[in-house]
Amino acid sequence: MAVVTMSQALNMALHEEMARDERVFLIGEDIKDSTYGITKGLWDTYGHKRVIGTPISEAAIAGAVLGAASVGLRPVAEFMYMTFMMCAMDQVVNQAAKSKYMFGGKAVLPIVYRTMAGAGRANAAQHTQSLEAWFAHVPGLKIVMPTTPYDAKGLLKTSIRDDNPVIFIENKVQYATTRGEVPSTDYTIPFGQAAIRRAGTDVTIVALQRMNEIALEAADELAEIGIEAEVIDPRTIVPLDLDSIVKSVRKTHRVVIVHEAHERVGFGAELVAQIVQHAFDYLDAPPIRVANPNVPTPFNRTLEELSIPSAAQVVQAVRGLMR
Amino acid sequence: MTAPAATRAPNGATDAASASPITMAQALNRVLAEALASDPKVVLVGEDIGHAGGVFRVTDGLLARFGAARVLDTPLAESAIIGAAFGMALTGLRPIAEIQFMGFLYKAIGQLAAQAAQVRARTWGQVNAPLVVRCPYGGGVRTPEHHADSLEVLLAHSPGLKVVCPSTPADAAGLLRSAINDPDPVVVMEPIRLYRAGRELVADDAPPVPIGSARVRRTGSDVTVIAWGAMVPVALAGAETAAAMGIDAEVIDLRTLAPLDAETTGASLEKTGRLVVVHEAPLTGGLGGDVVADLVERCFWALRAPPRRVTGCDVVYPPQLLEDIYLPDAPRVAQAIRAVMED
């Protein structure tokens, strides 16, 4: 099995799905030249009818894929930077997410909205936001957040084959730096199945996307002082594999949630509420969230680092719970 | 500019009428008129707010009294409304924009959450935007699709935005006053079904209601019920039903959704040890989760049962005939209060 980067794994999935199904096409800004290499080579193979570059207009991209999907195509749209999905929220929520319900199940809209979140490259406030909490609150959308190249390929294939709108969030800091084994064969990963990234008995750490790398780093540090952390990656937050999380918390009795999005009304809040509801009698300490401290991501490198959860913060949070 | 004299009393909210109880719509109208009269920098912007007086009559009579330069009717373009209002705020005006129904705020959320909300942080405090966005929101009045959404989650998850949500005429007036006085963007979520649900006396000189201050609407010792906007009367009715079962519920009206009044909610939960949160928006990812998570983190050792949430369902806001099933009502609140006592 080849070791590839996150962007290469995503590229493999797109190549394979476009070859498999001629209804699949790509649309977005700068996707012919591909800023991060995700759509590299696809224009050369499939041409401008299936790899469509657009003006800088997220609303137009979201509107176009809505129309294309409603007449039987299977679009994969790219929204460079998640903050700019704000400009397409009406098309995504009021139109795509609601249509199946509003038309009595008759509207089938197989749309994948690929977008990039995550801070850590000095891209400042509008090129770093993680807005999964906005979309997780919208009935009718599935939310996919892959952490490893293997998962990225398998989950993107599942997303493209799903008959509903899917928000597929990629962490741009991982594109070139996160590597892993990815088979060149066809495989899919079902939605709603968490991955246990590390088994442990003393505390559960639920981490979203790149924060799994931070959580594993923290778990190694905690192991040195005799605390065994279990690290859980939900992989998709809608649908959510609550069973795996609750089972782990019932075993460890303690939980820390780690995500890059703002803490207030982040998805961590929903996780805490669900965990407390389903594992109240098992908890030995309050669930704690480690997240962005409710600030727009600063441009300044030093301040930016302070706004992203760190392994040290996770270790500190866990140690606080163990007392 | 010269403001034309009033041709008729807007909503009856004249000085002579101020000694009478008024509706929430009238209370908001009165504060808007006051702001326009006292500060030439205040400008209203929105769809149908001028000639039509607002679809809910909140801006009734203001065009006639203050003129078209102060009360601007716009095309149906929410992104243009917020974009224009944000620009006005940056250049010294005090715009008050209206998004006619909150479901259409999606069209303008980029201008609001990415531009206006972040401008102070992005300029290291050198630039601020005193922008008020009024959003009629919520269900219960048989509106069609997209006209009943409650989108507080988008706003409260956006650093730089303050969000207030009144449930009474007096609080509506007091919170709108604070919003207008605030140097940064504030969204006023106005519960559509409470615009005319009741009347109360609102003094002309009533002080602003501070942003970030919740209000205990019913004192109780057994369980804390937290609600906002149109769910406050529902929570109060649920508490009365529970009282008949011998359960003494405390009902807190959050009034401000961002920032949260941690002190009032924490003190109540420390006392009761039990929590029910009520909101109209869907359960998953709703603001209720954040209220629960915050209180569990701070008051864990006082908790005697797992908190419960009574919310809208995890479906698209339904058509008229189903909305009574979708929306939390007093029996559901009472049932949750009872269940949290038995947990």
XYZ file of C-alpha atoms in Angstrom:
666
model
C 0.000 0.000 0.000
C 1.321 3.398 -0.957
C 1.915 6.114 1.628
C 0.292 9.293 0.365
C -0.616 12.760 1.640
C -4.110 13.862 2.510
C -4.411 15.822 -0.735
C -3.237 12.844 -2.791
C -5.786 10.581 -1.101
C -8.594 13.014 -1.915
C -7.300 13.285 -5.477
C -7.395 9.481 -5.810
C -11.012 9.396 -4.677
C -12.041 12.051 -7.201
C -10.187 10.315 -10.069
C -11.765 6.960 -9.264
C -15.288 8.295 -8.801
C -15.167 10.342 -12.016
C -14.004 7.268 -13.898
C -16.687 5.107 -12.287
C -19.655 7.417 -12.862
C -19.871 9.917 -15.703
C -22.546 11.884 -13.846
C -19.893 13.003 -11.329
C -18.414 16.406 -12.112
C -16.365 19.028 -10.267
C -17.011 22.731 -9.988
C -15.250 25.476 -8.077
C -12.748 28.301 -8.058
C -9.248 27.608 -9.449
C -9.852 23.863 -9.623
C -8.114 23.452 -12.986
C -4.794 24.462 -11.474
C -5.792 23.313 -7.993
C -4.400 25.471 -5.202
C -3.807 22.509 -2.884
C -3.503 19.727 -5.462
C -6.813 18.066 -4.633
C -8.151 18.354 -8.183
C -4.748 17.998 -9.872
C -4.808 16.301 -13.267
C -8.566 15.964 -13.427
C -9.069 18.709 -15.997
C -6.459 17.026 -18.228
C -8.304 13.707 -17.981
C -11.928 14.759 -18.028
C -11.893 18.170 -19.696
C -13.743 21.385 -19.059
C -17.215 19.847 -19.173
C -16.555 17.815 -16.033
C -14.044 20.099 -14.306
C -15.609 23.543 -14.308
C -13.738 26.601 -13.095
C -15.972 29.382 -11.805
C -15.729 33.057 -10.944
C -15.259 33.887 -7.253
C -18.911 33.502 -6.360
C -19.809 30.860 -3.830
C -23.516 31.556 -4.232
C -23.207 30.831 -7.956
C -21.342 27.567 -7.323
C -23.943 26.411 -4.802
C -26.780 27.475 -7.079
C -25.277 25.684 -10.078
C -24.815 22.379 -8.252
C -28.343 22.576 -6.908
C -29.642 22.801 -10.458
C -27.283 20.128 -11.759
C -28.186 17.683 -8.999
C -31.891 18.251 -9.453
C -31.633 17.082 -13.078
C -29.660 13.948 -12.318
C -25.978 14.860 -12.143
C -23.769 14.215 -9.114
C -21.801 17.417 -8.524
C -18.806 17.811 -6.242
C -18.431 21.507 -5.469
C -15.339 23.041 -3.940
C -15.579 26.001 -1.596
C -12.142 27.327 -0.977
C -12.212 28.199 2.747
C -15.214 27.480 4.855
C -15.899 31.073 5.923
C -16.865 31.792 2.322
C -19.538 29.128 2.432
C -21.395 31.832 4.341
C -21.997 33.438 0.945
C -23.765 30.253 -0.184
C -25.731 29.444 2.969
C -29.106 30.210 1.440
C -28.553 27.811 -1.460
C -27.117 25.119 0.817
C -29.644 25.356 3.651
C -32.884 26.904 2.383
C -32.692 25.099 -0.955
C -30.556 21.942 -0.905
C -31.013 20.777 2.684
C -34.727 21.489 2.820
C -35.789 20.287 -0.638
C -36.203 16.575 0.029
C -38.496 17.365 2.948
C -40.397 20.134 1.194
C -41.085 17.987 -1.886
C -42.258 14.963 0.045
C -39.081 12.938 -0.547
C -39.202 13.398 -4.320
C -36.280 15.795 -4.602
C -33.047 13.821 -4.762
C -29.997 16.045 -4.457
C -26.715 14.110 -4.463
C -24.386 17.062 -3.855
C -20.992 17.023 -2.168
C -19.829 20.377 -0.826
C -16.075 20.045 -0.300
C -14.646 22.821 1.825
C -11.509 23.674 3.776
C -11.316 24.555 7.436
C -8.573 24.794 9.995
C -6.021 27.277 11.276
C -2.250 27.087 11.637
C -0.872 28.684 8.490
C -1.250 32.394 9.320
C -4.293 32.718 7.075
C -6.126 35.013 9.520
C -9.779 35.190 10.463
C -11.604 34.525 7.204
C -9.537 31.663 5.817
C -9.448 29.448 8.895
C -12.906 29.066 10.415
C -14.343 25.666 11.229
C -18.098 26.017 10.872
C -19.229 22.405 11.259
C -21.536 23.476 14.109
C -23.578 25.656 11.736
C -24.199 22.784 9.353
C -24.704 20.127 12.030
C -27.684 22.179 13.237
C -29.342 22.004 9.808
C -31.677 19.016 9.349
C -31.067 17.432 5.958
C -27.280 17.710 5.803
C -24.654 15.070 6.543
C -21.331 16.315 7.917
C -18.115 14.447 7.173
C -14.788 15.333 8.809
C -11.974 12.953 7.793
C -8.780 12.804 9.823
C -6.505 10.384 7.930
C -5.750 9.955 4.212
C -7.318 6.475 4.323
C -10.540 7.864 5.779
C -10.476 10.851 3.443
C -10.525 8.635 0.353
C -13.121 6.200 1.658
C -15.410 8.862 3.090
C -15.237 11.065 -0.024
C -16.335 8.078 -2.109
C -19.215 7.416 0.269
C -20.159 11.100 0.096
C -20.219 11.114 -3.707
C -22.375 7.972 -3.770
C -24.820 9.334 -1.175
C -28.112 10.622 -2.566
C -28.268 13.552 -0.140
C -26.359 16.797 0.338
C -23.095 16.159 2.179
C -20.790 18.762 3.705
C -17.281 17.333 3.359
C -14.838 19.302 5.501
C -11.114 19.054 4.892
C -8.444 20.475 7.161
C -6.065 22.394 4.943
C -3.154 22.161 7.381
C -3.251 18.390 6.872
C -3.181 18.452 3.048
C 0.562 18.179 2.605
C 1.743 17.139 6.047
C -0.573 14.305 7.077
C 0.476 11.060 5.428
C -0.827 7.535 5.601
C -1.283 4.274 3.777
C -4.037 4.343 1.171
C -4.882 1.371 -1.067
C -5.339 2.029 -4.781
C -8.367 -0.267 -4.694
C -11.976 0.843 -4.449
C -13.318 1.031 -0.894
C -15.858 3.096 1.011
C -16.260 3.945 4.687
C -19.799 4.052 6.073
C -21.088 7.229 7.696
C -21.786 7.168 11.414
C -18.905 4.950 12.495
C -16.346 6.472 14.829
C -12.738 5.304 14.884
C -10.933 4.547 18.125
C -7.543 6.125 17.440
C -6.039 4.942 20.727
C -7.467 2.603 23.347
C -7.321 3.669 26.991
C -9.066 3.255 30.323
C -8.710 6.484 32.308
C -10.194 9.271 30.184
C -11.969 9.615 26.831
C -10.809 12.313 24.436
C -13.241 12.977 21.580
C -11.435 14.973 18.915
C -12.579 16.374 15.587
C -10.342 16.073 12.541
C -6.786 17.427 12.922
C -7.358 17.703 16.665
C -6.975 13.913 16.726
C -3.275 14.461 16.015
C -3.149 16.879 18.965
C -5.109 14.441 21.146
C -2.761 11.555 20.330
C 0.220 13.740 21.170
C -1.438 14.590 24.484
C -2.226 10.916 25.087
C 1.462 10.032 24.710
C 2.383 12.683 27.255
C -0.340 11.480 29.604
C 0.889 7.880 29.287
C 4.238 9.009 30.646
C 2.529 10.040 33.869
C 0.426 6.894 34.015
C -2.829 8.150 32.514
C -4.212 6.046 29.657
C -6.399 8.100 27.350
C -8.829 6.681 24.804
C -8.962 8.877 21.704
C -12.134 8.771 19.610
C -12.538 10.294 16.147
C -16.252 10.546 15.209
C -15.282 10.899 11.500
C -18.826 12.017 10.691
C -20.684 14.257 13.146
C -24.018 13.875 11.320
C -24.796 11.039 11.549
C -22.995 10.682 14.881
C -21.758 7.395 16.336
C -22.921 8.299 19.819
C -22.836 4.654 20.945
C -19.046 4.389 20.639
C -18.563 7.645 22.540
C -21.009 6.771 25.322
C -19.555 3.272 25.650
C -16.082 4.742 26.083
C -17.196 7.332 28.639
C -19.033 4.675 30.636
C -15.697 2.854 30.810
C -13.398 5.793 31.566
C -15.848 8.038 33.517
C -14.188 11.192 32.196
C -14.292 13.040 28.891
C -12.553 15.912 27.147
C -13.795 17.230 23.788
C -11.298 18.892 21.459
C -12.168 20.919 18.368
C -10.802 23.869 16.446
C -14.097 25.702 16.134
C -15.147 28.379 18.599
C -16.106 26.881 21.942
C -19.454 28.724 22.256
C -22.130 26.663 20.539
C -19.447 24.524 18.937
C -20.236 20.885 18.232
C -18.484 20.064 21.500
C -21.476 21.515 23.332
C -23.784 19.040 21.603
C -21.400 16.200 22.449
C -21.327 17.233 26.132
C -25.127 17.478 26.254
C -25.525 14.034 24.665
C -22.868 12.435 26.862
C -24.386 13.883 30.027
C -27.795 12.639 28.950
C -26.614 9.096 28.230
C -23.800 8.576 30.762
C -24.700 10.856 33.670
C -24.365 8.220 36.385
C -20.985 7.108 35.049
C -19.310 10.508 35.087
C -16.734 11.163 37.803
C -15.956 14.688 36.620
C -17.544 17.345 34.394
C -17.003 16.987 30.649
C -14.567 19.658 29.496
C -14.244 21.349 26.100
C -10.908 22.467 24.677
C -11.562 24.702 21.671
C -10.953 28.078 20.082
C -11.503 30.635 22.876
C -14.265 32.444 20.927
C -12.008 34.766 18.956
C -11.610 35.286 15.219
C -8.353 33.540 14.290
C -5.541 36.100 14.672
C -3.143 36.650 11.754
C -0.153 36.963 14.072
C 1.529 33.554 14.300
C 2.022 33.605 18.058
C -1.559 34.630 18.723
C -2.850 32.157 16.159
C -1.096 29.313 17.969
C -2.725 30.419 21.207
C -6.142 30.225 19.539
C -5.742 26.600 18.408
C -6.049 23.809 20.990
C -2.626 22.400 21.885
C -1.498 19.079 23.337
C -0.437 20.970 26.468
C -3.973 22.320 26.909
C -5.447 18.848 26.469
C -2.994 17.395 28.987
C -3.867 20.145 31.432
C -7.602 19.563 30.952
C -7.215 15.817 31.544
C -5.059 16.323 34.622
C -7.699 18.690 35.978
C -10.302 15.937 35.617
C -8.133 13.271 37.253
C -7.764 15.213 40.502
C -32.754 67.279 6.674
C -36.262 68.241 7.721
C -38.442 65.583 9.188
C -42.059 65.853 8.098
C -44.557 66.019 10.914
C -46.378 62.851 11.878
C -49.559 62.452 9.912
C -50.964 59.888 12.300
C -49.941 58.215 15.494
C -47.752 55.190 14.679
C -49.318 52.170 16.369
C -50.942 54.550 18.790
C -47.587 54.939 20.488
C -47.802 58.694 21.048
C -46.905 60.466 24.257
C -50.540 60.605 25.223
C -50.805 56.848 24.814
C -47.633 55.996 26.713
C -49.544 55.590 29.939
C -51.478 52.699 28.393
C -50.234 49.149 28.086
C -48.637 48.490 24.690
C -47.629 45.472 22.593
C -44.077 44.423 21.825
C -44.448 45.773 18.278
C -45.545 49.142 19.680
C -42.728 49.161 22.240
C -40.144 48.562 19.516
C -41.764 51.241 17.354
C -41.537 53.723 20.189
C -37.825 53.071 20.775
C -37.059 53.327 17.067
C -38.915 56.656 16.898
C -37.040 57.903 19.952
C -33.689 56.897 18.470
C -34.471 58.560 15.148
C -35.617 61.728 16.941
C -32.695 61.981 19.332
C -29.786 61.003 17.087
C -29.531 62.230 13.475
C -27.035 59.417 12.794
C -29.687 56.711 13.273
C -30.942 55.273 9.977
C -33.378 52.416 9.381
C -32.823 50.049 6.444
C -34.964 47.151 5.293
C -37.638 45.665 3.076
C -41.109 47.234 3.322
C -40.160 49.215 6.434
C -41.084 52.599 4.983
C -44.210 52.913 2.881
C -45.625 49.634 4.157
C -44.604 50.298 7.790
C -43.036 46.860 8.150
C -44.801 43.543 7.662
C -45.309 43.405 11.421
C -45.988 47.178 11.714
C -42.875 47.703 13.856
C -41.744 50.650 11.723
C -45.260 52.008 11.219
C -45.373 55.782 10.744
C -41.613 56.294 10.853
C -41.189 57.154 7.163
C -43.881 59.802 7.402
C -42.304 61.282 10.501
C -38.611 61.102 9.648
C -38.452 61.013 5.865
C -36.990 58.761 3.201
C -33.411 59.728 4.010
C -33.733 58.165 7.469
C -36.084 55.262 6.731
C -34.826 53.413 3.659
C -36.958 50.921 1.769
C -34.704 48.432 0.001
C -35.128 45.796 -2.702
C -35.493 42.164 -1.597
C -31.773 41.662 -1.112
C -30.706 40.793 2.401
C -27.008 40.803 1.541
C -27.382 44.354 0.237
C -29.222 45.426 3.392
C -26.529 44.179 5.752
C -23.724 45.188 3.419
C -25.073 48.733 3.182
C -25.770 48.945 6.898
C -22.268 47.708 7.713
C -20.785 50.376 5.453
C -22.923 53.033 7.124
C -21.750 51.838 10.542
C -18.112 52.069 9.450
C -18.547 55.634 8.294
C -20.208 57.109 11.343
C -23.914 56.362 11.057
C -25.917 54.163 13.451
C -27.886 51.900 11.113
C -30.716 49.679 12.297
C -31.356 47.037 9.657
C -34.370 44.764 9.456
C -34.247 41.253 8.013
C -37.920 40.586 7.460
C -37.811 36.897 8.435
C -34.810 35.255 10.047
C -34.735 32.389 7.528
C -33.516 34.909 4.977
C -30.612 35.967 7.150
C -28.663 33.181 5.400
C -28.408 35.523 2.396
C -26.584 38.076 4.535
C -24.722 35.917 7.010
C -21.370 36.498 5.281
C -21.692 40.269 5.653
C -22.790 39.872 9.246
C -20.655 37.040 10.683
C -17.506 37.317 8.576
C -17.395 41.074 7.981
C -19.261 43.107 10.597
C -18.690 40.763 13.533
C -14.968 40.393 12.951
C -14.025 43.956 12.009
C -13.035 45.043 15.514
C -10.744 42.040 16.039
C -9.312 42.193 12.514
C -8.344 45.851 12.928
C -6.951 45.464 16.445
C -9.777 47.531 17.868
C -9.226 50.471 15.532
C -12.542 50.073 13.729
C -15.929 49.278 15.203
C -19.330 48.859 13.618
C -22.321 50.071 15.683
C -24.824 48.049 13.710
C -28.196 46.758 14.895
C -29.905 43.967 12.988
C -33.532 43.329 13.871
C -34.748 39.862 12.956
C -38.342 38.750 13.375
C -37.917 35.016 14.052
C -39.669 31.814 15.017
C -42.873 29.958 14.386
C -46.371 29.673 15.719
C -48.159 32.029 13.346
C -48.694 29.696 10.373
C -46.076 31.171 8.069
C -44.932 29.272 4.950
C -41.513 27.671 4.398
C -38.334 29.586 5.383
C -40.414 32.052 7.446
C -40.262 30.352 10.868
C -36.579 29.585 11.430
C -34.695 30.291 14.656
C -31.051 30.810 13.749
C -29.502 31.895 17.045
C -26.868 29.157 16.700
C -25.243 30.807 13.695
C -24.994 34.074 15.599
C -23.934 32.829 19.021
C -21.175 30.728 17.383
C -19.804 33.865 15.713
C -17.341 35.819 17.865
C -17.976 39.556 17.761
C -21.758 39.343 17.655
C -24.065 40.082 20.546
C -27.525 38.531 20.391
C -30.550 39.626 22.400
C -34.019 38.095 22.386
C -36.859 39.722 24.362
C -40.060 38.049 25.533
C -41.981 41.061 26.851
C -42.779 44.557 25.512
C -40.712 46.255 28.238
C -37.699 44.001 27.676
C -38.002 44.518 23.927
C -37.803 48.275 24.447
C -34.958 48.015 26.955
C -32.898 45.565 24.910
C -33.362 47.526 21.681
C -32.171 50.643 23.521
C -29.034 48.797 24.646
C -28.484 47.423 21.150
C -28.687 50.914 19.644
C -26.273 52.266 22.257
C -23.765 49.437 21.743
C -20.583 50.226 19.796
C -20.560 46.799 18.084
C -22.969 44.659 16.039
C -26.012 43.463 17.965
C -28.747 41.217 16.586
C -32.210 41.639 18.095
C -34.237 38.475 17.613
C -37.905 39.459 17.814
C -40.317 36.563 18.411
C -43.019 36.962 15.752
C -45.701 35.298 17.840
C -45.122 37.678 20.755
C -45.361 40.919 18.766
C -49.030 41.189 19.763
C -49.404 38.407 22.335
C -49.778 40.742 25.284
C -49.569 44.302 26.478
C -47.791 45.939 29.367
C -46.925 49.403 30.559
C -43.616 50.574 29.164
C -42.369 53.781 30.727
C -40.957 56.365 28.325
C -37.939 56.818 30.557
C -37.409 53.114 31.351
C -33.668 52.414 31.441
C -32.016 50.161 28.853
C -31.912 46.461 29.762
C -28.200 45.623 30.005
C -26.953 43.170 27.390
C -25.896 39.945 29.128
C -28.485 40.048 31.879
C -30.984 37.237 32.234
C -34.194 37.675 34.177
C -35.729 35.272 36.655
C -39.380 35.211 35.610
C -40.542 32.727 38.207
C -38.761 31.820 41.403
C -38.588 28.168 42.347
C -36.455 25.706 44.239
C -36.786 22.307 42.530
C -35.706 22.718 38.926
C -34.284 25.470 36.707
C -36.029 26.020 33.367
C -34.128 28.193 30.884
C -35.860 29.651 27.827
C -35.829 32.709 25.587
C -38.129 34.593 23.253
C -41.420 32.903 22.425
C -40.547 29.896 24.577
C -40.622 31.944 27.797
C -44.438 32.009 28.066
C -44.418 28.306 27.166
C -41.895 27.601 29.934
C -43.927 29.649 32.414
C -47.089 27.731 31.510
C -45.194 24.444 31.860
C -43.979 25.569 35.279
C -47.554 26.270 36.370
C -48.608 22.785 35.271
C -45.668 21.367 37.227
C -46.651 23.454 40.252
C -50.006 21.682 40.245
C -47.993 18.442 40.556
C -46.122 19.887 43.527
C -42.925 20.769 41.665
C -41.570 24.273 42.149
C -39.769 25.365 38.977
C -37.616 28.462 38.537
C -37.971 29.972 35.053
C -35.138 32.056 33.635
C -35.574 34.209 30.540
C -32.054 34.446 29.093
C -32.876 37.702 27.248
C -29.305 37.756 25.894
C -28.036 34.693 24.010
C -24.531 36.048 23.487
C -22.912 36.724 25.858
C -24.579 34.381 28.343
C -25.442 35.557 31.842
C -23.428 32.830 33.539
C -24.014 34.257 37.001
C -27.811 34.083 36.986
C -28.007 30.646 35.368
C -25.229 29.232 37.580
C -26.753 30.557 40.801
C -30.098 29.008 39.919
C -28.666 25.601 39.069
C -26.543 25.585 42.229
C -29.827 26.016 44.092
C -32.038 23.549 42.207
C -29.570 20.941 40.891
C -31.885 20.187 37.971
C -32.085 21.746 34.519
C -34.500 21.903 31.585
C -33.690 24.046 28.538
C -36.428 24.988 26.060
C -35.965 26.295 22.516
C -37.748 26.306 19.153
C -34.762 25.444 16.965
C -33.942 21.774 16.290
C -32.276 19.782 19.070
C -29.021 18.741 17.424
C -26.438 21.484 17.609
C -28.977 23.847 19.172
C -28.149 26.568 21.661
C -29.590 24.307 24.365
C -26.548 22.065 24.039
C -24.293 25.009 24.781
C -26.388 26.115 27.760
C -26.204 22.553 29.107
C -22.466 22.151 28.435
C -21.636 25.464 30.083
C -23.671 24.701 33.204
C -22.499 21.092 33.487
C -18.916 22.308 33.349
C -19.423 24.971 36.005
C -22.019 23.348 38.299
C -21.252 19.633 37.865
C -21.213 18.824 41.574
C -24.577 20.512 42.137
C -26.285 18.460 39.413
C -28.724 15.844 40.696
C -30.025 14.608 37.348
C -29.022 14.827 33.695
C -30.287 18.059 32.107
C -33.084 17.712 29.566
C -33.782 19.702 26.439
C -37.260 20.428 25.099
C -36.840 21.648 21.528
C -38.060 21.676 17.976
C -37.565 18.388 16.155
C -34.541 17.511 14.019
C -36.469 18.169 10.825
C -36.942 21.070 8.457
C -39.455 23.485 10.019
C -42.754 21.885 9.008
C -45.757 23.288 7.162
C -48.565 24.957 9.072
C -50.619 21.919 10.046
C -47.631 20.249 11.703
C -46.085 23.187 13.498
C -47.997 22.658 16.740
C -46.464 19.193 16.936
C -43.009 20.540 16.123
C -42.976 23.412 18.603
C -42.428 22.839 22.333
C -45.601 23.433 24.318
C -46.514 23.628 28.000
C -47.341 19.899 28.362
C -43.948 18.916 26.905
C -42.179 21.338 29.249
C -44.160 20.047 32.232
C -43.360 16.475 31.249
C -39.627 17.280 31.093
C -39.775 19.050 34.451
C -41.429 15.985 35.939
C -38.968 13.613 34.260
C -35.920 15.520 35.480
C -37.317 15.294 39.022
C -37.664 11.523 38.698
C -34.231 10.921 37.102
